[in-house]
Tab-separated table of C-alpha atoms in Angstrom:
chain	number	residue	atom	x	y	z
A	1	MET	CA	-7.432	202.417	-11.296
A	2	ILE	CA	-7.742	201.986	-7.457
A	3	ILE	CA	-9.646	198.926	-7.592
A	4	MET	CA	-7.143	197.410	-10.302
A	5	SER	CA	-4.300	198.128	-7.925
A	6	TYR	CA	-6.439	196.397	-4.936
A	7	TYR	CA	-7.378	193.347	-7.343
A	8	PHE	CA	-4.133	192.698	-9.358
A	9	PRO	CA	-2.143	191.307	-6.460
A	10	PHE	CA	-4.832	189.049	-5.703
A	11	LEU	CA	-5.509	187.865	-9.000
A	12	LYS	CA	-1.600	187.531	-9.377
A	13	ASN	CA	-1.432	185.402	-6.230
A	14	GLU	CA	-4.293	183.208	-7.348
A	15	LEU	CA	-2.676	182.478	-10.697
A	16	VAL	CA	0.631	181.539	-8.938
A	17	SER	CA	-1.320	179.125	-6.453
A	18	ILE	CA	-2.799	177.499	-9.571
A	19	PHE	CA	0.735	176.423	-10.965
A	20	LYS	CA	2.623	176.104	-7.496
A	21	LEU	CA	3.084	172.335	-6.388
A	22	GLY	CA	3.307	171.509	-2.759
A	23	THR	CA	5.262	168.777	-1.056
A	24	ASN	CA	4.224	165.144	-1.495
A	25	LYS	CA	3.909	163.721	2.163
A	26	ARG	CA	2.286	160.674	1.166
A	27	HIS	CA	3.997	157.131	1.101
A	28	TRP	CA	4.952	155.984	-2.208
A	29	THR	CA	2.848	152.991	-1.785
A	30	ILE	CA	-0.571	154.679	-1.753
A	31	PRO	CA	-0.541	155.714	-5.384
A	32	VAL	CA	0.701	152.164	-6.372
A	33	MET	CA	-1.944	150.713	-3.995
A	34	ALA	CA	-4.949	152.938	-5.440
A	35	SER	CA	-3.973	151.991	-9.078
A	36	LEU	CA	-3.927	148.426	-8.356
A	37	CYS	CA	-7.102	148.247	-6.474
A	38	VAL	CA	-9.064	150.031	-9.107
A	39	GLY	CA	-7.383	148.625	-12.263
A	40	PHE	CA	-7.226	145.028	-11.291
A	41	PRO	CA	-10.895	144.166	-10.892
A	42	MET	CA	-11.627	145.782	-14.366
A	43	PHE	CA	-8.839	143.676	-15.937
A	44	ILE	CA	-10.486	140.506	-14.628
A	45	GLY	CA	-13.978	141.814	-15.817
A	46	ALA	CA	-12.408	142.513	-19.099
A	47	LEU	CA	-10.917	139.081	-19.490
A	48	THR	CA	-14.099	137.171	-18.276
A	49	HIS	CA	-16.631	139.399	-20.501
A	50	HIS	CA	-18.061	141.111	-17.558
A	51	PHE	CA	-16.426	144.522	-17.823
A	52	SER	CA	-19.612	146.683	-16.922
A	53	THR	CA	-19.915	144.550	-13.712
A	54	SER	CA	-16.377	144.974	-12.572
A	55	LEU	CA	-16.804	148.729	-12.526
A	56	THR	CA	-18.916	148.514	-9.107
A	57	VAL	CA	-16.068	146.266	-7.858
A	58	SER	CA	-13.313	148.944	-8.800
A	59	LEU	CA	-15.681	151.681	-6.970
A	60	GLY	CA	-15.459	149.632	-3.718
A	61	GLY	CA	-11.642	149.312	-4.260
A	62	LEU	CA	-11.405	153.202	-3.669
A	63	VAL	CA	-11.464	152.419	-0.213
A	64	ILE	CA	-7.897	151.980	-0.178
A	65	LEU	CA	-7.679	155.977	-0.229
A	66	TYR	CA	-8.585	155.707	3.709
A	67	LEU	CA	-5.574	153.586	4.643
A	68	PRO	CA	-3.634	155.738	7.037
A	69	ALA	CA	-0.027	155.792	6.121
A	70	LYS	CA	1.694	156.771	9.384
A	71	GLU	CA	-0.071	154.169	11.691
A	72	ASN	CA	0.920	150.722	12.573
A	73	ILE	CA	-0.449	147.531	10.819
A	74	VAL	CA	-3.431	147.147	13.402
A	75	GLY	CA	-4.653	150.692	13.211
A	76	ARG	CA	-4.308	151.059	9.455
A	77	LEU	CA	-6.301	147.675	8.686
A	78	SER	CA	-8.866	148.383	11.334
A	79	LYS	CA	-9.514	151.794	10.188
A	80	LEU	CA	-9.884	150.392	6.507
A	81	LEU	CA	-12.376	147.607	7.483
A	82	LEU	CA	-14.678	150.204	9.206
A	83	CYS	CA	-14.296	152.516	6.126
A	84	SER	CA	-15.182	149.269	3.947
A	85	PHE	CA	-18.293	148.791	6.151
A	86	GLY	CA	-19.250	152.618	5.572
A	87	PHE	CA	-18.819	151.891	1.635
A	88	ILE	CA	-21.006	148.972	2.051
A	89	ILE	CA	-23.718	150.907	3.914
A	90	ALA	CA	-23.484	153.817	1.746
A	91	TYR	CA	-24.217	151.725	-1.503
A	92	LEU	CA	-26.932	149.866	0.326
A	93	ILE	CA	-28.763	153.138	1.394
A	94	GLY	CA	-28.392	154.538	-2.097
A	95	ILE	CA	-29.441	151.787	-4.139
A	96	THR	CA	-32.437	150.591	-1.630
A	97	PHE	CA	-34.142	153.803	-2.087
A	98	SER	CA	-33.942	154.757	-5.666
A	99	PHE	CA	-37.241	153.678	-6.445
A	100	ASN	CA	-38.435	157.027	-5.860
A	101	PHE	CA	-36.241	160.378	-6.417
A	102	TYR	CA	-38.425	162.279	-3.324
A	103	ILE	CA	-37.642	159.576	-0.880
A	104	SER	CA	-33.944	159.058	-2.238
A	105	SER	CA	-33.305	162.703	-1.897
A	106	ILE	CA	-34.431	162.926	1.847
A	107	VAL	CA	-32.851	159.857	2.771
A	108	PHE	CA	-29.550	160.896	0.839
A	109	GLY	CA	-29.612	164.169	2.783
A	110	ILE	CA	-30.012	162.727	6.191
A	111	PHE	CA	-27.203	160.062	5.065
A	112	GLY	CA	-24.786	162.992	4.055
A	113	GLY	CA	-25.326	164.954	7.209
A	114	MET	CA	-24.947	161.879	9.387
A	115	VAL	CA	-21.729	160.928	7.653
A	116	TYR	CA	-20.438	164.469	8.007
A	117	PHE	CA	-21.077	164.513	11.569
A	118	ILE	CA	-19.309	160.808	12.266
A	119	SER	CA	-16.375	161.699	10.086
A	120	LYS	CA	-15.605	164.850	12.396
A	121	MET	CA	-16.413	163.104	15.452
A	122	PHE	CA	-13.830	160.393	14.603
A	123	ARG	CA	-11.521	162.976	12.901
A	124	LEU	CA	-11.553	161.157	9.760
A	125	ALA	CA	-8.497	162.066	7.732
A	126	PRO	CA	-8.926	163.094	4.012
A	127	PRO	CA	-10.814	162.386	1.877
A	128	GLY	CA	-12.981	162.467	4.854
A	129	ASN	CA	-16.762	161.812	4.117
A	130	PHE	CA	-16.286	162.511	0.409
A	131	PHE	CA	-16.268	158.848	-1.077
A	132	PHE	CA	-18.868	157.658	1.369
A	133	ILE	CA	-21.255	160.462	-0.042
A	134	MET	CA	-20.261	159.965	-3.649
A	135	ILE	CA	-20.883	156.246	-3.670
A	136	CYS	CA	-24.344	156.759	-2.069
A	137	ALA	CA	-24.943	159.576	-4.528
A	138	MET	CA	-24.057	157.323	-7.492
A	139	ALA	CA	-26.113	154.011	-6.260
A	140	SER	CA	-29.250	156.432	-5.922
A	141	GLY	CA	-29.083	157.160	-9.681
A	142	LEU	CA	-29.215	153.388	-10.545
A	143	PRO	CA	-32.080	151.915	-11.935
A	144	PHE	CA	-34.078	150.259	-9.043
A	145	ASN	CA	-34.145	146.312	-9.256
A	146	ALA	CA	-35.018	144.858	-5.916
A	147	GLU	CA	-33.647	141.319	-7.157
A	148	GLN	CA	-30.354	142.880	-8.041
A	149	ILE	CA	-29.534	144.677	-4.979
A	150	PRO	CA	-27.993	141.593	-3.106
A	151	PHE	CA	-25.800	141.043	-6.207
A	152	LYS	CA	-24.694	144.734	-6.353
A	153	ILE	CA	-23.764	145.040	-2.597
A	154	GLY	CA	-21.794	141.631	-3.134
A	155	LEU	CA	-19.820	143.611	-6.085
A	156	ILE	CA	-19.064	146.611	-3.698
A	157	THR	CA	-17.969	144.245	-0.810
A	158	LEU	CA	-15.549	142.143	-3.337
A	159	GLY	CA	-14.186	145.434	-4.116
A	160	THR	CA	-13.311	146.561	-0.352
A	161	LEU	CA	-12.002	143.086	0.603
A	162	PHE	CA	-9.661	143.335	-2.254
A	163	SER	CA	-8.270	146.528	-1.088
A	164	CYS	CA	-8.139	145.310	2.554
A	165	LEU	CA	-6.135	142.201	1.221
A	166	VAL	CA	-3.856	144.498	-0.840
A	167	ALA	CA	-3.305	146.873	2.036
A	168	PHE	CA	-2.726	143.625	4.353
A	169	VAL	CA	0.160	142.424	1.842
A	170	PHE	CA	2.005	145.822	1.499
A	171	SER	CA	1.819	146.557	5.094
A	172	LEU	CA	3.039	143.183	6.018
A	173	PHE	CA	6.100	143.384	3.719
A	174	ILE	CA	6.939	146.820	3.830
A	175	PHE	CA	6.376	148.216	7.650
A	176	LYS	CA	7.286	144.557	9.051
A	177	PRO	CA	5.025	145.009	12.232
A	178	ASN	CA	5.257	143.850	15.627
A	179	LEU	CA	1.683	142.750	15.987
A	180	GLN	CA	1.568	142.539	20.136
A	181	LYS	CA	3.038	146.311	20.116
A	182	ASP	CA	0.729	147.459	17.559
A	183	VAL	CA	-2.478	146.228	19.184
A	184	ASN	CA	-1.548	147.880	22.467
A	185	GLU	CA	-0.820	151.117	20.713
A	186	THR	CA	-4.002	151.158	18.760
A	187	PHE	CA	-6.128	150.795	21.731
A	188	ASN	CA	-4.282	153.510	23.708
A	189	ASN	CA	-4.284	155.910	21.072
A	190	LEU	CA	-8.154	155.514	20.091
A	191	TYR	CA	-9.912	159.044	20.296
A	192	ILE	CA	-13.338	160.518	19.753
A	193	ARG	CA	-14.168	164.099	19.206
A	194	LYS	CA	-16.926	165.018	21.202
A	195	GLU	CA	-17.374	168.802	20.257
A	196	VAL	CA	-18.816	168.351	16.823
A	197	ASP	CA	-20.686	171.275	14.927
A	198	TYR	CA	-24.281	170.114	14.371
A	199	LEU	CA	-24.923	173.084	12.165
A	200	GLU	CA	-22.229	172.107	9.854
A	201	ALA	CA	-23.580	168.658	9.616
A	202	PHE	CA	-27.367	170.188	9.098
A	203	ILE	CA	-26.152	172.382	6.228
A	204	ILE	CA	-24.144	169.684	4.284
A	205	GLY	CA	-27.200	167.340	4.865
A	206	PHE	CA	-29.575	169.677	3.556
A	207	PHE	CA	-27.281	170.690	0.292
A	208	MET	CA	-26.933	167.140	-0.364
A	209	PHE	CA	-30.745	166.637	-0.312
A	210	ALA	CA	-31.127	170.055	-2.342
A	211	SER	CA	-28.665	169.169	-4.974
A	212	LEU	CA	-29.744	165.651	-5.852
A	213	PHE	CA	-33.303	166.573	-5.674
A	214	LEU	CA	-32.831	169.670	-8.076
A	215	ALA	CA	-30.883	167.415	-10.466
A	216	HIS	CA	-33.634	164.853	-10.540
A	217	PHE	CA	-36.181	167.696	-10.921
A	218	ILE	CA	-34.717	169.103	-13.819
A	219	GLY	CA	-34.387	165.770	-15.557
A	220	LEU	CA	-30.504	165.259	-15.603
A	221	LYS	CA	-29.600	161.996	-16.924
A	222	ASN	CA	-26.830	161.296	-14.425
A	223	PRO	CA	-28.256	163.316	-11.426
A	224	TYR	CA	-25.288	162.264	-8.836
A	225	TRP	CA	-22.929	164.452	-10.543
A	226	VAL	CA	-24.548	167.542	-9.047
A	227	PRO	CA	-24.153	166.359	-5.203
A	228	ILE	CA	-20.786	165.099	-5.998
A	229	SER	CA	-19.628	168.517	-7.360
A	230	CYS	CA	-21.468	170.218	-4.589
A	231	LEU	CA	-19.741	168.515	-1.917
A	232	ALA	CA	-16.223	168.378	-3.303
A	233	VAL	CA	-16.532	172.419	-3.202
A	234	MET	CA	-18.104	172.441	0.204
A	235	GLN	CA	-14.938	170.769	1.731
A	236	GLY	CA	-12.977	174.012	1.772
A	237	VAL	CA	-11.538	175.103	5.250
A	238	ASN	CA	-12.790	178.572	5.213
A	239	THR	CA	-14.891	180.894	2.830
A	240	PRO	CA	-12.145	182.071	0.605
A	241	HIS	CA	-11.145	178.454	0.387
A	242	ILE	CA	-14.678	177.352	-0.540
A	243	TRP	CA	-14.704	180.043	-3.303
A	244	ARG	CA	-11.124	179.214	-4.504
A	245	ARG	CA	-12.041	175.310	-4.617
A	246	GLY	CA	-15.241	176.294	-6.551
A	247	PHE	CA	-13.217	178.169	-9.182
A	248	TYR	CA	-10.415	175.609	-9.414
A	249	ARG	CA	-13.406	172.774	-9.657
A	250	ILE	CA	-15.061	174.578	-12.430
A	251	LEU	CA	-11.961	175.478	-14.426
A	252	GLY	CA	-10.375	172.104	-13.788
A	253	THR	CA	-13.508	170.198	-15.094
A	254	VAL	CA	-13.524	172.316	-18.148
A	255	LEU	CA	-9.793	171.496	-18.968
A	256	GLY	CA	-10.422	167.997	-17.499
A	257	MET	CA	-13.662	167.515	-19.859
A	258	LEU	CA	-11.130	168.469	-22.823
A	259	LEU	CA	-8.955	165.769	-21.633
A	260	CYS	CA	-11.685	163.291	-21.151
A	261	TRP	CA	-12.981	163.890	-24.797
A	262	LEU	CA	-9.376	163.410	-26.058
A	263	ILE	CA	-9.114	160.052	-24.294
A	264	LEU	CA	-12.411	158.871	-25.383
A	265	THR	CA	-11.880	159.870	-29.012
A	266	VAL	CA	-8.735	157.447	-28.935
A	267	VAL	CA	-9.694	154.757	-26.230
A	268	LYS	CA	-12.551	152.500	-27.249
A	269	ALA	CA	-11.558	149.100	-26.216
A	270	PRO	CA	-11.970	147.865	-22.361
A	271	LEU	CA	-8.414	147.013	-21.939
A	272	GLU	CA	-7.314	150.575	-23.407
A	273	MET	CA	-10.018	152.326	-21.070
A	274	ILE	CA	-8.556	150.265	-17.937
A	275	VAL	CA	-4.882	151.480	-18.670
A	276	ALA	CA	-6.401	155.072	-18.898
A	277	ILE	CA	-7.819	154.821	-15.773
A	278	VAL	CA	-4.958	153.188	-13.989
A	279	ILE	CA	-2.591	155.910	-15.255
A	280	LEU	CA	-5.013	158.689	-14.310
A	281	GLN	CA	-5.529	157.264	-10.625
A	282	TYR	CA	-1.802	157.037	-10.336
A	283	VAL	CA	-1.336	160.622	-11.211
A	284	ILE	CA	-4.289	161.820	-9.286
A	285	GLU	CA	-2.776	160.377	-5.866
A	286	LEU	CA	0.450	162.062	-6.534
A	287	LEU	CA	-1.096	165.293	-7.324
A	288	VAL	CA	-3.990	165.505	-4.975
A	289	VAL	CA	-1.564	166.654	-1.980
A	290	LYS	CA	0.216	168.839	-4.219
A	291	ASN	CA	-2.340	171.170	-5.928
A	292	TYR	CA	-5.924	170.794	-6.024
A	293	PHE	CA	-6.230	172.381	-9.554
A	294	TRP	CA	-4.021	169.982	-11.383
A	295	ALA	CA	-5.723	166.963	-9.483
A	296	VAL	CA	-9.150	168.187	-10.374
A	297	LEU	CA	-7.781	168.214	-14.112
A	298	PHE	CA	-7.122	164.218	-13.765
A	299	ILE	CA	-9.991	163.590	-11.342
A	300	THR	CA	-12.683	164.564	-13.893
A	301	PRO	CA	-11.698	162.404	-16.832
A	302	MET	CA	-11.152	159.265	-14.135
A	303	THR	CA	-14.505	159.477	-12.457
A	304	VAL	CA	-16.366	159.776	-15.631
A	305	LEU	CA	-14.494	156.800	-17.152
A	306	LEU	CA	-15.252	154.927	-13.944
A	307	ALA	CA	-18.691	155.714	-13.646
A	308	GLU	CA	-19.623	155.454	-17.354
A	309	ALA	CA	-17.301	153.376	-19.067
A	310	GLY	CA	-19.874	150.431	-19.545
A	311	SER	CA	-22.661	152.769	-20.880
A	312	ASN	CA	-23.362	153.798	-24.611
A	313	ILE	CA	-22.712	157.424	-23.880
A	314	THR	CA	-18.898	156.885	-24.331
A	315	GLN	CA	-19.803	156.286	-27.821
A	316	ASP	CA	-20.460	160.027	-28.581
A	317	PRO	CA	-17.930	162.104	-26.422
A	318	SER	CA	-19.249	165.460	-27.241
A	319	ILE	CA	-22.609	164.848	-25.679
A	320	LEU	CA	-20.770	163.210	-22.617
A	321	VAL	CA	-18.593	166.345	-21.993
A	322	ILE	CA	-21.226	168.901	-22.469
A	323	ALA	CA	-23.673	166.905	-19.884
A	324	ARG	CA	-20.909	166.565	-17.363
A	325	LEU	CA	-19.945	170.262	-17.493
A	326	LYS	CA	-23.278	171.158	-16.894
A	327	ASP	CA	-23.587	168.872	-13.724
A	328	VAL	CA	-20.323	169.968	-12.357
A	329	MET	CA	-20.944	173.781	-12.954
A	330	LEU	CA	-24.529	173.658	-11.141
A	331	GLY	CA	-23.091	171.438	-8.271
A	332	SER	CA	-20.113	173.575	-7.905
A	333	PHE	CA	-22.555	176.823	-7.712
A	334	LEU	CA	-24.613	175.192	-4.947
A	335	GLY	CA	-21.540	174.038	-3.198
A	336	ALA	CA	-20.332	177.812	-3.020
A	337	ILE	CA	-23.371	178.767	-1.342
A	338	GLY	CA	-23.285	176.026	0.876
A	339	GLY	CA	-19.819	176.389	1.936
A	340	TRP	CA	-20.710	180.372	2.529
A	341	MET	CA	-23.410	179.250	4.871
A	342	ILE	CA	-21.274	177.085	6.719
A	343	TYR	CA	-18.600	179.505	7.440
A	344	ASN	CA	-20.677	182.650	7.876
A	345	GLU	CA	-20.063	183.794	11.454
A	346	LYS	CA	-23.059	185.670	11.872
A	347	LEU	CA	-25.469	182.792	10.845
A	348	ARG	CA	-23.479	180.384	13.051
A	349	PHE	CA	-23.783	182.957	16.129
A	350	GLN	CA	-27.568	183.137	15.459
A	351	VAL	CA	-28.182	179.410	15.343
A	352	VAL	CA	-26.108	178.757	18.223
A	353	LYS	CA	-27.711	181.541	20.185
A	354	ARG	CA	-31.397	179.907	19.285
A	355	ILE	CA	-30.263	176.646	20.220
A	356	ARG	CA	-29.408	177.797	23.783
A	357	VAL	CA	-32.450	179.896	24.223
A	358	THR	CA	-34.476	176.754	23.039
A	359	ARG	CA	-32.627	174.524	25.796
A	360	ARG	CA	-33.235	176.807	28.797
A	361	SER	CA	-36.954	177.152	27.848
A	362	LEU	CA	-37.173	173.352	27.853
A	363	LYS	CA	-35.663	172.997	31.035
A	364	TYR	CA	-38.482	175.343	32.860
């Protein structure tokens, strides 16, 4: 009875938080641009009978999500160009080392830790390091073909450049910039955070390595879903938030997979799939700042369609749904453990203490 009286208010608050929507602080142009940058390349690909190829271009178009809404045009485009370069590097690293899953997992872990460190150092706003690591994970799951690497890199580059063009056009006509003033403000407001936590970067890198290696080791068909889910859960801001995101991730994925199954039973033609992806992308950008659970509900079918729309597995939705559920649950479990390690104060204290002792011993 005492236990029920203690946990009932907690469970009640959690259920209320699932259905509670926060305020939308994003500019209305972000969902529109995101849908355009993801959908337009696929539309051109469908018309030219290169639908599978256009999916890689649309993946590069996701860089539009890093466009700052409150900065001037110079600051917005300069950050978007830097993130575009990061997308290209991430894809290049993933596809280059995909010839061996041992090496690929090690390189992916090192890359994940470095990206986390750099994103923290430069205070990269949400979605932060997520899509860089996601793109690297997806590229590492592709069959290795050295001759196709330049072509694949060109596709991802084309997607990022298209996003930069869309961002420039929208910024030019909506914000009406003063270029001379914007340049001065951008360089004056440039900042770099020096007090970055090395321990967090190491833990992120280790769990990215472990999740991808484990997915390969147990023979998952698309191993990148495990580290993607692991990273999504680990991006919580504290331990309760980590467990909450893990719960939301699993519950939202289960419901999202049901939605994905319904979509795949109805949608078959490339043009129909494009419309579904564009609508899902628009809804996600509206909900992601309001409620993470409801965003995951739509993120799940959107990412599945974007990643595997050109494969034969979409012909049997039931197999696809079961496979992705297993991947996401495994990744969410690993992410919950990794998040607990990041925010474990006792572990952090012991590691910092040992680092200081090692530094002192090296001086003498």
